[in-house]
Amino acid sequence: MLDMDKIFLISDIPGYTPQISRLMSMMNYARYTTFQSVQGLTTEQLDFTIDSTSNSIGSLLLHFAAVEYAYQLYTFEHRDLNEDEMKKWGAALDLGELGREQIKGNKLEYYIHILNEIRDKTYDLFKLKTDEWLYEEHEFWNQKTSNYYFMWFHVLEDEINHRGQIRWLRKRLPIDIRSGKD
Amino acid sequence: MLDMDKIFLISDIPGYTPQISRLMSMMNYARYTTFQSVQGLTTEQLDFTIDSTSNSIGSLLLHFAAVEYAYQLYTFEHRDLNEDEMKKWGAALDLGELGREQIKGNKLEYYIHILNEIRDKTYDLFKLKTDEWLYEEHEFWNQKTSNYYFMWFHVLEDEINHRGQIRWLRKRLPIDIRSGKD
């Protein structure tokens, strides 16, 4: 799905409708830069928190998967996470104290695997949808009208927002946990 | 241009072609959240740097305008900034040491005025363009093919990336320069 020859293009993707393709082009680019920003990080680096309210890079990575999962439920199943799903994803969704407690000790591959799994599911589901679906309007934040295009744009823009924080954090990893892998 | 009833919609905007409208919908949302993230900040807060390599919130705001200006030149005039333009925008484009030295002492209104001025220019220029233009392909980063749609998406995703850092910084403003305005 991540065609590196088309990574700087917003255009058609075989098997998907035109507007869904454009959205996916942006999602692909965002994910590509996320993976670039964490390349080579060790578990210790992924767990590092710079101060008492800081999220770790690892928890931000899991946050991307959790947000995407939540929007799958919201836009395809018209529901929020149930209790069981919240047990699994709550810490990654809410971050903060819970995230610092529960999300640690994982290798980079762990996060990448989950991110890919959730993304594959999204793209399977997009295959069944049309541009008309993307433009369906529903009440969303602040009782304002939104469409699925915007909601999925929000998923990628939230990732980009936190990618900015990942880059910031990576530059500030303490020397003693900075490995040669970069 | 910033229709608050449509801020969570990606759709048509009167006076612009359909795909340019979608791009502008995303640019509008990104800018709306940028302005939200800096609302009420004082000059001292806009100038604050958290460590020796940190950019200030003010310099990041000016960076958004500088990047947008650079992409106006690049995509509408097919050129880079000239020497005079670099004198004016260089610090905001490059940030770092130069940004910390040169970008300070300004009120929030100063940044907002420049951001609006540059944005208005972009939207005036978009009015003259079509979706065909948006999909024109040119060589871009790493000798790969890109289109104007992607290049302008990059402008807004760079803003979102740094907005993540602005939010991070804002939460860490020292108590003694935190005003009641928030």
Coordinates of C-alpha atoms in Angstrom, one line a residue, chain A residues 4-11 19 22 25-27 29-30 32-33 50-51 53-55 135 137 140-142 144-147 149-151 153-154 156-158 160-165 167-169 171-172, chain B residues 4-11 19 22 25-27 29-30 32-33 50-51 53-55 135 137 140-142 144-147 149-151 153-154 156-158 160-165 167-169 171-172:
Chain A
M4 CA 7.5 4.8 -2.2
D5 CA 7.4 6.1 -5.8
K6 CA 4.1 7.8 -5.0
I7 CA 4.9 8.9 -1.4
F8 CA 5.0 12.6 -2.4
L9 CA 1.8 12.5 -4.6
I10 CA -1.8 12.9 -3.7
S11 CA -3.5 10.9 -6.3
Q19 CA -11.3 10.8 -2.9
R22 CA -6.5 11.1 -1.8
S25 CA -2.2 9.3 0.1
M26 CA -2.1 11.7 3.0
M27 CA -2.4 8.9 5.6
Y29 CA 2.8 10.1 3.9
A30 CA 2.0 10.8 7.6
Y32 CA 5.9 7.2 6.4
T33 CA 7.2 10.2 8.4
I50 CA 11.4 13.9 29.7
D51 CA 9.4 15.2 32.6
T53 CA 3.8 14.9 32.4
S54 CA 5.6 13.9 29.2
N55 CA 4.3 11.0 27.1
Y135 CA -18.9 12.9 2.2
E137 CA -22.5 14.3 7.0
F140 CA -19.6 15.8 15.4
W141 CA -17.6 18.0 17.8
N142 CA -19.4 21.0 19.3
K144 CA -21.3 20.9 14.3
T145 CA -21.7 19.1 11.1
S146 CA -18.7 17.0 9.9
N147 CA -18.1 14.3 7.2
Y149 CA -13.5 12.8 5.1
F150 CA -12.8 15.2 7.9
M151 CA -13.0 12.6 10.7
F153 CA -8.3 13.6 8.2
H154 CA -8.4 14.2 11.9
L156 CA -3.9 11.6 10.3
E157 CA -3.6 15.2 11.6
D158 CA -3.5 13.9 15.2
I160 CA 1.2 14.5 12.6
N161 CA 0.7 16.7 15.7
H162 CA 2.2 14.0 17.9
R163 CA 4.9 13.2 15.3
G164 CA 6.1 16.8 16.0
Q165 CA 6.4 15.9 19.6
R167 CA 10.8 14.6 16.8
W168 CA 11.1 17.1 19.7
L169 CA 11.6 14.2 22.2
K171 CA 16.3 15.3 19.8
R172 CA 16.3 15.4 23.6
Chain B
M4 CA -16.9 28.2 11.5
D5 CA -20.0 26.3 10.5
K6 CA -17.9 24.3 8.1
I7 CA -14.7 24.0 10.1
F8 CA -15.1 20.2 10.6
L9 CA -16.1 19.6 6.9
I10 CA -13.9 18.8 4.0
S11 CA -16.0 20.0 1.1
Q19 CA -10.1 19.8 -5.1
R22 CA -10.8 20.3 -0.1
S25 CA -10.8 23.0 4.1
M26 CA -7.8 21.2 5.7
M27 CA -5.7 24.4 5.7
Y29 CA -8.8 23.5 10.1
A30 CA -5.1 23.5 10.7
Y32 CA -8.0 27.3 13.4
T33 CA -6.3 24.9 15.7
I50 CA 12.5 25.8 27.2
D51 CA 16.2 24.9 26.5
T53 CA 17.9 24.3 21.2
S54 CA 14.2 25.0 21.6
N55 CA 12.3 27.2 19.3
Y135 CA -2.4 17.7 -10.0
E137 CA 3.5 16.8 -11.5
F140 CA 10.4 17.3 -5.8
W141 CA 12.2 15.8 -2.8
N142 CA 14.7 13.0 -3.4
K144 CA 10.7 11.8 -6.7
T145 CA 7.6 13.0 -8.5
S146 CA 5.2 15.2 -6.6
N147 CA 2.2 17.4 -7.4
Y149 CA -1.6 19.1 -4.1
F150 CA 1.0 17.3 -2.1
M151 CA 3.3 20.4 -1.8
F153 CA -0.5 19.5 1.9
H154 CA 3.0 19.6 3.2
L156 CA -0.4 22.4 6.3
E157 CA 1.2 19.2 7.7
D158 CA 4.3 21.1 8.7
I160 CA 0.3 20.7 12.4
N161 CA 3.7 19.1 13.2
H162 CA 4.8 22.3 14.9
R163 CA 1.4 22.9 16.5
G164 CA 2.1 19.7 18.4
Q165 CA 5.2 21.3 19.7
R167 CA 0.9 22.6 22.6
W168 CA 3.8 20.8 24.3
L169 CA 5.6 24.1 25.0
K171 CA 1.9 23.2 28.9
R172 CA 5.4 23.8 30.1

